[in-house]
């Protein structure tokens, strides 16, 4: 086994890296991309100067961890920013600006309003009577902030 590891050269690492990239093309969602790139980087380093097999494997492991971690951080930032702007499957965000006619009196402060087939916790700075048109102004957590809709 040691003889096999000692015989590793840059072509082995390049072939391994491209094989991992080929597996990535089959649709593994990025799992093999960074491993393949790390193997190719080890192959490039070995083509420039000779490296012992222990350092090769360590370098591959460290590069794999670093590249995967950097990708994860970048992707996490992008996903978090996208989620803040996305309204899909976030019903409370879709309700902002919606005008509703109240079925029953709404006390000043906190209460519940019915929108479609769902009741929502809501808050208002004024008491509103049944039949009033109200507008969802904003959302605080899952509580809808409503104001009386005054026609302009």
Coordinates of N, CA, C and O in Angstrom, one line a residue:
X1 N 0.8 -1.2 0.0 CA 0.0 0.0 0.0 C 0.9 1.3 0.0 O 0.5 2.2 -0.7
X2 N 1.9 1.2 0.8 CA 2.8 2.4 0.9 C 3.5 2.6 -0.5 O 3.6 3.8 -0.9
X3 N 3.9 1.5 -1.2 CA 4.5 1.7 -2.5 C 3.5 2.3 -3.5 O 3.9 3.2 -4.3
X4 N 2.2 2.0 -3.4 CA 1.2 2.6 -4.2 C 1.1 4.1 -3.9 O 1.0 4.9 -4.9
X5 N 1.1 4.5 -2.7 CA 1.0 5.9 -2.3 C 2.2 6.6 -2.7 O 2.1 7.8 -3.1
X6 N 3.4 6.0 -2.6 CA 4.6 6.7 -3.0 C 4.7 6.9 -4.5 O 5.4 7.8 -5.0
X7 N 4.0 6.1 -5.3 CA 4.0 6.2 -6.7 C 3.0 7.2 -7.3 O 3.0 7.4 -8.5
X8 N 2.3 7.9 -6.5 CA 1.3 8.9 -6.9 C 2.1 10.1 -7.6 O 3.1 10.6 -7.0
X9 N 1.6 10.5 -8.7 CA 2.2 11.6 -9.4 C 1.1 12.6 -9.8 O -0.1 12.4 -9.5
X10 N 1.4 13.7 -10.4 CA 0.4 14.7 -10.7 C -0.7 14.2 -11.6 O -1.8 14.7 -11.6
X11 N -0.4 13.3 -12.5 CA -1.4 12.8 -13.4 C -2.5 12.0 -12.7 O -3.7 12.1 -13.0
X12 N -2.1 11.3 -11.6 CA -3.1 10.6 -10.8 C -4.1 11.6 -10.2 O -5.3 11.4 -10.1
X13 N -3.5 12.7 -9.6 CA -4.4 13.7 -8.9 C -5.3 14.4 -10.0 O -6.4 14.7 -9.7
X14 N -4.7 14.8 -11.1 CA -5.5 15.4 -12.2 C -6.6 14.5 -12.6 O -7.8 14.9 -12.8
X15 N -6.3 13.2 -12.9 CA -7.3 12.3 -13.3 C -8.4 12.1 -12.2 O -9.6 12.1 -12.5
X16 N -8.0 12.0 -10.9 CA -8.9 11.9 -9.8 C -9.8 13.2 -9.8 O -11.0 13.1 -9.6
X17 N -9.2 14.3 -9.9 CA -10.0 15.6 -9.9 C -11.0 15.7 -11.0 O -12.2 16.0 -10.8
X18 N -10.6 15.3 -12.2 CA -11.6 15.3 -13.3 C -12.6 14.3 -13.2 O -13.8 14.5 -13.6
X19 N -12.3 13.1 -12.6 CA -13.3 12.1 -12.4 C -14.3 12.6 -11.4 O -15.5 12.4 -11.5
X20 N -13.9 13.3 -10.3 CA -14.8 13.9 -9.4 C -15.7 14.9 -10.0 O -16.9 15.0 -9.7
X21 N -15.1 15.7 -10.9 CA -15.9 16.7 -11.6 C -16.9 16.1 -12.6 O -18.1 16.5 -12.7
X22 N -16.5 14.9 -13.1 CA -17.5 14.2 -14.0 C -18.6 13.7 -13.2 O -19.8 13.7 -13.6
X23 N -18.4 13.2 -12.0 CA -19.4 12.7 -11.1 C -20.3 13.9 -10.7 O -21.6 13.7 -10.6
X24 N -19.8 15.1 -10.5 CA -20.5 16.2 -10.2 C -21.5 16.6 -11.3 O -22.6 17.0 -11.0
X25 N -21.1 16.4 -12.5 CA -22.0 16.7 -13.7 C -23.3 15.8 -13.6 O -24.3 16.2 -14.1
X26 N -23.2 14.7 -13.0 CA -24.4 13.8 -12.8 C -25.5 14.4 -11.9 O -26.5 13.8 -11.8
X27 N -25.1 15.4 -11.2 CA -26.1 16.1 -10.4 C -26.0 15.9 -8.9 O -27.0 15.6 -8.3
X28 N -24.9 16.1 -8.4 CA -24.7 15.9 -6.9 C -24.8 17.2 -6.1 O -24.5 17.2 -4.9
X29 N -25.3 18.2 -6.8 CA -25.5 19.5 -6.1 C -24.3 20.1 -5.4 O -24.4 20.7 -4.4
X30 N -23.1 20.0 -6.0 CA -22.0 20.7 -5.5 C -21.1 19.8 -4.5 O -20.1 20.3 -4.1
X31 N -21.5 18.6 -4.2 CA -20.8 17.9 -3.2 C -19.4 17.4 -3.7 O -18.4 17.4 -3.0
X32 N -19.3 17.1 -5.0 CA -18.0 16.7 -5.5 C -17.3 17.8 -6.3 O -16.1 17.6 -6.6
X33 N -17.9 18.9 -6.5 CA -17.2 20.0 -7.2 C -16.0 20.5 -6.5 O -14.9 20.6 -7.1
X34 N -16.1 20.7 -5.2 CA -15.0 21.3 -4.4 C -13.9 20.2 -4.2 O -12.7 20.5 -4.1
X35 N -14.3 19.0 -4.1 CA -13.3 17.9 -3.9 C -12.5 17.7 -5.2 O -11.3 17.6 -5.2
X36 N -13.2 17.8 -6.3 CA -12.5 17.7 -7.6 C -11.6 18.9 -7.9 O -10.5 18.7 -8.3
X37 N -12.0 20.1 -7.5 CA -11.1 21.2 -7.7 C -9.9 21.1 -6.8 O -8.8 21.4 -7.2
X38 N -10.1 20.6 -5.6 CA -9.0 20.4 -4.6 C -8.0 19.4 -5.2 O -6.8 19.6 -5.1
X39 N -8.5 18.3 -5.8 CA -7.6 17.3 -6.3 C -6.8 17.9 -7.5 O -5.6 17.6 -7.7
X40 N -7.5 18.7 -8.3 CA -6.8 19.3 -9.5 C -5.7 20.3 -9.0 O -4.6 20.3 -9.5
X41 N -6.0 21.0 -7.9 CA -5.0 21.9 -7.3 C -3.8 21.1 -6.8 O -2.6 21.6 -7.0
X42 N -4.0 20.0 -6.2 CA -2.9 19.1 -5.7 C -2.1 18.7 -6.9 O -0.9 18.7 -6.9
X43 N -2.8 18.3 -8.0 CA -2.1 17.8 -9.2 C -1.2 18.9 -9.8 O -0.1 18.7 -10.3
X44 N -1.8 20.2 -9.8 CA -1.0 21.3 -10.4 C 0.2 21.6 -9.5 O 1.3 21.8 -10.0
X45 N 0.0 21.5 -8.2 CA 1.2 21.7 -7.2 C 2.2 20.7 -7.4 O 3.4 21.0 -7.4
X46 N 1.8 19.4 -7.6 CA 2.8 18.3 -7.8 C 3.5 18.5 -9.2 O 4.7 18.0 -9.3
X47 N 2.9 19.1 -10.2 CA 3.6 19.2 -11.4 C 4.6 20.3 -11.4 O 5.6 20.3 -12.1
X48 N 4.5 21.2 -10.4 CA 5.5 22.3 -10.2 C 6.7 21.8 -9.4 O 7.8 22.1 -9.7
X49 N 6.4 21.0 -8.3 CA 7.5 20.5 -7.5 C 7.1 19.2 -6.8 O 5.9 19.0 -6.5
X50 N 8.0 18.3 -6.6 CA 7.7 17.0 -6.0 C 7.2 17.2 -4.5 O 7.8 18.0 -3.7
X51 N 6.2 16.4 -4.1 CA 5.7 16.5 -2.8 C 5.5 15.0 -2.3 O 5.0 14.2 -3.0
X52 N 5.8 14.8 -1.0 CA 5.7 13.5 -0.4 C 4.2 13.1 -0.4 O 3.3 14.0 -0.2
X53 N 3.9 11.8 -0.4 CA 2.5 11.4 -0.4 C 1.7 11.8 0.9 O 0.5 12.1 0.8
X54 N 2.4 11.9 2.0 CA 1.7 12.3 3.2 C 1.2 13.7 3.1 O 0.1 14.1 3.5
X55 N 2.1 14.6 2.5 CA 1.7 16.0 2.4 C 0.7 16.1 1.3 O -0.2 17.0 1.4
X56 N 0.7 15.3 0.2 CA -0.3 15.3 -0.8 C -1.7 15.1 -0.2 O -2.6 15.8 -0.5
X57 N -1.8 14.0 0.6 CA -3.1 13.7 1.2 C -3.6 14.7 2.1 O -4.7 15.1 2.2
X58 N -2.6 15.3 2.9 CA -3.0 16.3 3.9 C -3.4 17.6 3.1 O -4.4 18.2 3.5
X59 N -2.7 17.9 2.0 CA -3.0 19.1 1.2 C -4.4 18.9 0.6 O -5.2 19.8 0.6
X60 N -4.7 17.7 0.1 CA -6.0 17.5 -0.5 C -7.1 17.6 0.6 O -8.1 18.2 0.3
X61 N -6.9 17.1 1.8 CA -7.9 17.2 2.8 C -8.1 18.6 3.2 O -9.2 19.1 3.4
X62 N -7.0 19.4 3.4 CA -7.1 20.8 3.8 C -7.8 21.6 2.8 O -8.7 22.4 3.0
X63 N -7.4 21.4 1.5 CA -8.0 22.2 0.4 C -9.5 21.8 0.3 O -10.3 22.7 0.0
X64 N -9.8 20.6 0.4 CA -11.2 20.2 0.3 C -12.0 20.9 1.4 O -13.1 21.4 1.2
X65 N -11.5 20.9 2.6 CA -12.3 21.6 3.7 C -12.4 23.1 3.5 O -13.4 23.6 3.7
X66 N -11.3 23.7 3.1 CA -11.3 25.1 2.9 C -12.2 25.5 1.8 O -13.0 26.4 1.9
X67 N -12.1 24.9 0.6 CA -12.9 25.2 -0.5 C -14.4 25.0 -0.2 O -15.3 25.8 -0.6
X68 N -14.7 23.9 0.4 CA -16.1 23.6 0.8 C -16.6 24.6 1.8 O -17.8 25.1 1.6
X69 N -15.8 25.0 2.7 CA -16.2 25.9 3.7 C -16.5 27.3 3.1 O -17.4 28.0 3.4
X70 N -15.6 27.8 2.2 CA -15.7 29.0 1.6 C -17.0 29.1 0.7 O -17.7 30.1 0.7
X71 N -17.3 28.0 0.0 CA -18.5 27.9 -0.8 C -19.7 27.9 0.1 O -20.7 28.6 -0.2
X72 N -19.7 27.2 1.2 CA -20.8 27.2 2.1 C -21.1 28.6 2.7 O -22.3 29.0 2.7
X73 N -20.1 29.3 3.0 CA -20.3 30.7 3.6 C -20.9 31.6 2.5 O -21.8 32.4 2.8
X74 N -20.4 31.5 1.3 CA -20.9 32.4 0.2 C -22.3 32.0 -0.1 O -23.2 32.9 -0.2
X75 N -22.6 30.7 -0.1 CA -24.0 30.3 -0.4 C -25.0 30.6 0.7 O -26.1 31.0 0.4
X76 N -24.5 30.5 1.9 CA -25.4 30.9 3.1 C -25.7 32.3 3.0 O -26.9 32.7 3.2
X77 N -24.8 33.2 2.7 CA -25.1 34.6 2.6 C -26.1 34.9 1.5 O -27.0 35.7 1.7
X78 N -25.9 34.3 0.4 CA -26.8 34.4 -0.8 C -28.2 33.9 -0.4 O -29.2 34.6 -0.7
X79 N -28.3 32.7 0.2 CA -29.6 32.2 0.6 C -30.3 33.0 1.6 O -31.5 33.2 1.5
X80 N -29.6 33.6 2.5 CA -30.2 34.4 3.6 C -30.7 35.7 2.9 O -31.8 36.1 3.2
X81 N -30.0 36.3 2.0 CA -30.4 37.5 1.4 C -31.6 37.2 0.5 O -32.6 38.0 0.4
X82 N -31.6 36.1 -0.2 CA -32.7 35.8 -1.1 C -34.0 35.5 -0.3 O -35.1 35.9 -0.7
X83 N -33.9 34.8 0.9 CA -35.0 34.5 1.7 C -35.7 35.8 2.2 O -36.9 35.9 2.4
X84 N -34.9 36.8 2.5 CA -35.4 38.1 3.0 C -36.3 38.8 2.0 O -37.2 39.5 2.3
X85 N -35.9 38.6 0.7 CA -36.7 39.3 -0.4 C -37.8 38.4 -1.0 O -38.6 38.9 -1.7
X86 N -37.8 37.2 -0.7 CA -38.7 36.2 -1.3 C -40.0 36.2 -0.6 O -40.1 36.3 0.7
X87 N -41.1 36.2 -1.3 CA -42.5 36.1 -0.8 C -43.1 34.8 -0.9 O -44.1 34.5 -0.3
X88 N -42.5 33.9 -1.7 CA -43.1 32.6 -2.0 C -43.2 31.8 -0.7 O -42.2 31.7 0.1
X89 N -44.3 31.2 -0.4 CA -44.5 30.4 0.8 C -44.4 31.2 2.1 O -44.1 30.7 3.2
X90 N -44.5 32.5 2.0 CA -44.4 33.4 3.2 C -45.7 34.3 3.2 O -45.7 35.4 2.8
X91 N -46.8 33.6 3.5 CA -48.1 34.2 3.4 C -48.2 35.6 4.1 O -48.8 36.5 3.5
X92 N -47.6 35.7 5.2 CA -47.7 37.0 6.0 C -47.1 38.2 5.2 O -47.6 39.3 5.2
X93 N -46.1 37.9 4.4 CA -45.5 39.0 3.5 C -46.4 39.3 2.4 O -46.5 40.4 1.9
X94 N -47.1 38.3 1.9 CA -48.0 38.5 0.7 C -49.2 39.3 1.1 O -49.9 39.9 0.2
X95 N -49.5 39.4 2.4 CA -50.7 40.1 2.8 C -50.5 41.6 3.0 O -51.5 42.4 3.1
X96 N -49.3 42.1 2.9 CA -49.0 43.5 3.1 C -49.6 44.3 1.9 O -49.4 43.9 0.8
X97 N -50.4 45.3 2.3 CA -51.1 46.1 1.3 C -52.5 45.6 1.0 O -53.2 46.3 0.3
X98 N -52.9 44.5 1.5 CA -54.2 43.9 1.2 C -55.3 44.7 2.0 O -55.1 45.0 3.2
X99 N -56.4 44.9 1.4 CA -57.5 45.6 2.0 C -58.5 44.6 2.4 O -58.9 43.7 1.6
X100 N -59.0 44.7 3.6 CA -60.0 43.7 4.2 C -61.1 44.4 4.8 O -61.0 45.5 5.4
X101 N -62.3 43.9 4.7 CA -63.5 44.4 5.4 C -63.7 43.6 6.7 O -63.8 42.4 6.6
X102 N -63.7 44.3 7.8 CA -63.8 43.6 9.1 C -65.2 42.9 9.3 O -66.2 43.6 9.0
X103 N -65.2 41.7 9.7 CA -66.4 41.0 10.0 C -67.0 41.4 11.4 O -68.2 41.3 11.6
X104 N -66.1 41.8 12.3 CA -66.6 42.1 13.7 C -65.7 43.3 14.2 O -64.7 43.6 13.6
X105 N -66.2 43.9 15.3 CA -65.4 45.0 15.8 C -64.0 44.5 16.2 O -63.8 43.4 16.7
X106 N -63.1 45.5 16.0 CA -61.7 45.2 16.4 C -61.3 46.2 17.5 O -61.3 47.4 17.3
X107 N -60.9 45.7 18.7 CA -60.5 46.6 19.7 C -59.2 47.3 19.5 O -58.4 46.8 18.7
X108 N -59.0 48.4 20.1 CA -57.6 49.1 20.0 C -56.6 48.2 20.7 O -56.9 47.6 21.7
X109 N -55.5 48.0 20.1 CA -54.4 47.1 20.6 C -54.3 45.9 19.8 O -54.2 46.0 18.6
X110 N -54.5 44.7 20.5 CA -54.3 43.5 19.7 C -55.6 42.7 19.6 O -56.5 42.8 20.5
X111 N -55.7 42.0 18.6 CA -56.9 41.1 18.4 C -56.6 40.1 17.2 O -55.5 39.9 16.9
X112 N -57.7 39.6 16.7 CA -57.5 38.7 15.5 C -58.5 39.1 14.4 O -59.6 39.6 14.6
X113 N -58.0 39.0 13.2 CA -58.8 39.2 12.0 C -58.9 38.0 11.1 O -57.9 37.2 11.1
X114 N -59.9 37.9 10.4 CA -60.1 36.8 9.4 C -59.8 37.2 8.0 O -60.4 38.2 7.6
X115 N -58.9 36.5 7.4 CA -58.5 36.8 6.0 C -58.7 35.5 5.3 O -57.9 34.5 5.5
X116 N -59.6 35.4 4.4 CA -59.9 34.1 3.7 C -60.4 33.1 4.7 O -61.4 33.3 5.4
X117 N -59.7 32.0 4.8 CA -60.1 30.9 5.7 C -59.2 30.9 7.0 O -59.2 29.9 7.7
X118 N -58.4 31.9 7.2 CA -57.4 31.9 8.3 C -57.6 33.1 9.2 O -57.9 34.2 8.7
X119 N -57.4 32.9 10.4 CA -57.4 34.1 11.3 C -56.0 34.4 11.7 O -55.2 33.5 11.9
X120 N -55.7 35.7 11.8 CA -54.3 36.2 12.0 C -54.3 37.1 13.2 O -55.3 37.8 13.4
X121 N -53.3 37.0 14.0 CA -53.2 38.0 15.1 C -52.9 39.4 14.5 O -52.1 39.4 13.5
X122 N -53.5 40.4 15.0 CA -53.4 41.7 14.4 C -53.3 42.7 15.5 O -53.7 42.5 16.6
X123 N -52.7 43.9 15.1 CA -52.7 45.0 16.1 C -53.1 46.3 15.4 O -52.9 46.4 14.2
X124 N -53.7 47.2 16.1 CA -54.1 48.5 15.6 C -54.0 49.5 16.7 O -54.2 49.2 17.8
X125 N -53.7 50.8 16.3 CA -53.6 51.8 17.2 C -54.9 52.5 17.6 O -55.0 53.4 18.4
X126 N -56.0 52.0 16.9 CA -57.3 52.6 17.1 C -58.4 51.5 17.1 O -58.1 50.4 16.4
X127 N -59.5 51.7 17.7 CA -60.6 50.7 17.7 C -61.3 50.9 16.3 O -61.5 52.0 15.8
X128 N -61.6 49.7 15.7 CA -62.3 49.7 14.4 C -63.6 49.0 14.5 O -63.7 47.9 15.2
X129 N -64.6 49.4 13.8 CA -65.9 48.8 13.9 C -66.1 47.8 12.7 O -65.4 47.9 11.7
X130 N -67.0 46.9 12.9 CA -67.3 45.9 11.9 C -67.8 46.6 10.6 O -68.5 47.6 10.7
X131 N -67.4 46.1 9.5 CA -67.7 46.7 8.2 C -66.7 47.7 7.7 O -66.7 48.2 6.6
X132 N -65.7 48.1 8.6 CA -64.7 49.0 8.2 C -63.7 48.4 7.2 O -63.4 47.2 7.4
X133 N -63.2 49.2 6.3 CA -62.1 48.7 5.4 C -60.8 49.0 6.1 O -60.6 50.1 6.5
X134 N -60.0 47.9 6.2 CA -58.7 48.1 6.8 C -57.6 47.6 5.9 O -57.9 46.8 5.0
X135 N -56.4 48.1 6.0 CA -55.3 47.8 5.1 C -54.2 47.2 6.0 O -53.9 47.7 7.1
X136 N -53.6 46.1 5.5 CA -52.4 45.5 6.2 C -51.2 46.4 5.9 O -50.8 46.4 4.7
X137 N -50.7 47.1 6.9 CA -49.6 48.0 6.7 C -48.3 47.4 6.7 O -47.4 47.6 5.9
X138 N -48.1 46.4 7.7 CA -46.8 45.8 7.8 C -47.0 44.5 8.7 O -48.1 44.2 9.1
X139 N -45.9 43.8 8.9 CA -46.0 42.5 9.7 C -44.9 42.6 10.7 O -43.7 42.9 10.3
X140 N -45.2 42.3 11.9 CA -44.2 42.3 13.0 C -44.2 40.8 13.5 O -45.1 40.5 14.3
X141 N -43.3 40.1 13.1 CA -43.3 38.6 13.5 C -44.4 38.0 12.6 O -44.3 38.0 11.4
X142 N -45.4 37.5 13.3 CA -46.6 37.0 12.6 C -47.8 37.8 12.8 O -49.0 37.5 12.4
X143 N -47.7 39.0 13.5 CA -48.8 39.9 13.8 C -48.9 40.9 12.7 O -47.9 41.6 12.4
X144 N -50.1 41.0 12.1 CA -50.4 42.0 11.1 C -50.7 43.3 11.7 O -51.5 43.4 12.7
X145 N -50.1 44.4 11.2 CA -50.3 45.7 11.7 C -51.4 46.3 10.7 O -51.1 46.4 9.5
X146 N -52.6 46.6 11.2 CA -53.6 47.1 10.3 C -53.9 48.6 10.7 O -53.8 49.0 11.8
X147 N -54.3 49.3 9.6 CA -54.8 50.7 9.7 C -56.1 50.8 8.9 O -56.3 50.1 8.0
X148 N -56.9 51.8 9.3 CA -58.1 52.0 8.6 C -57.8 52.5 7.2 O -56.9 53.4 7.0
X149 N -58.4 51.9 6.2 CA -58.1 52.3 4.8 C -58.9 53.5 4.4 O -60.2 53.5 4.3
X150 N -58.3 54.6 4.3 CA -58.9 55.9 3.9 C -58.8 56.1 2.4 O -57.7 56.1 1.9
X151 N -59.9 56.2 1.6 CA -59.8 56.4 0.2 C -59.1 57.7 -0.1 O -59.4 58.7 0.5
X152 N -58.2 57.7 -1.1 CA -57.6 58.9 -1.4 C -58.2 59.7 -2.6 O -58.9 59.2 -3.4

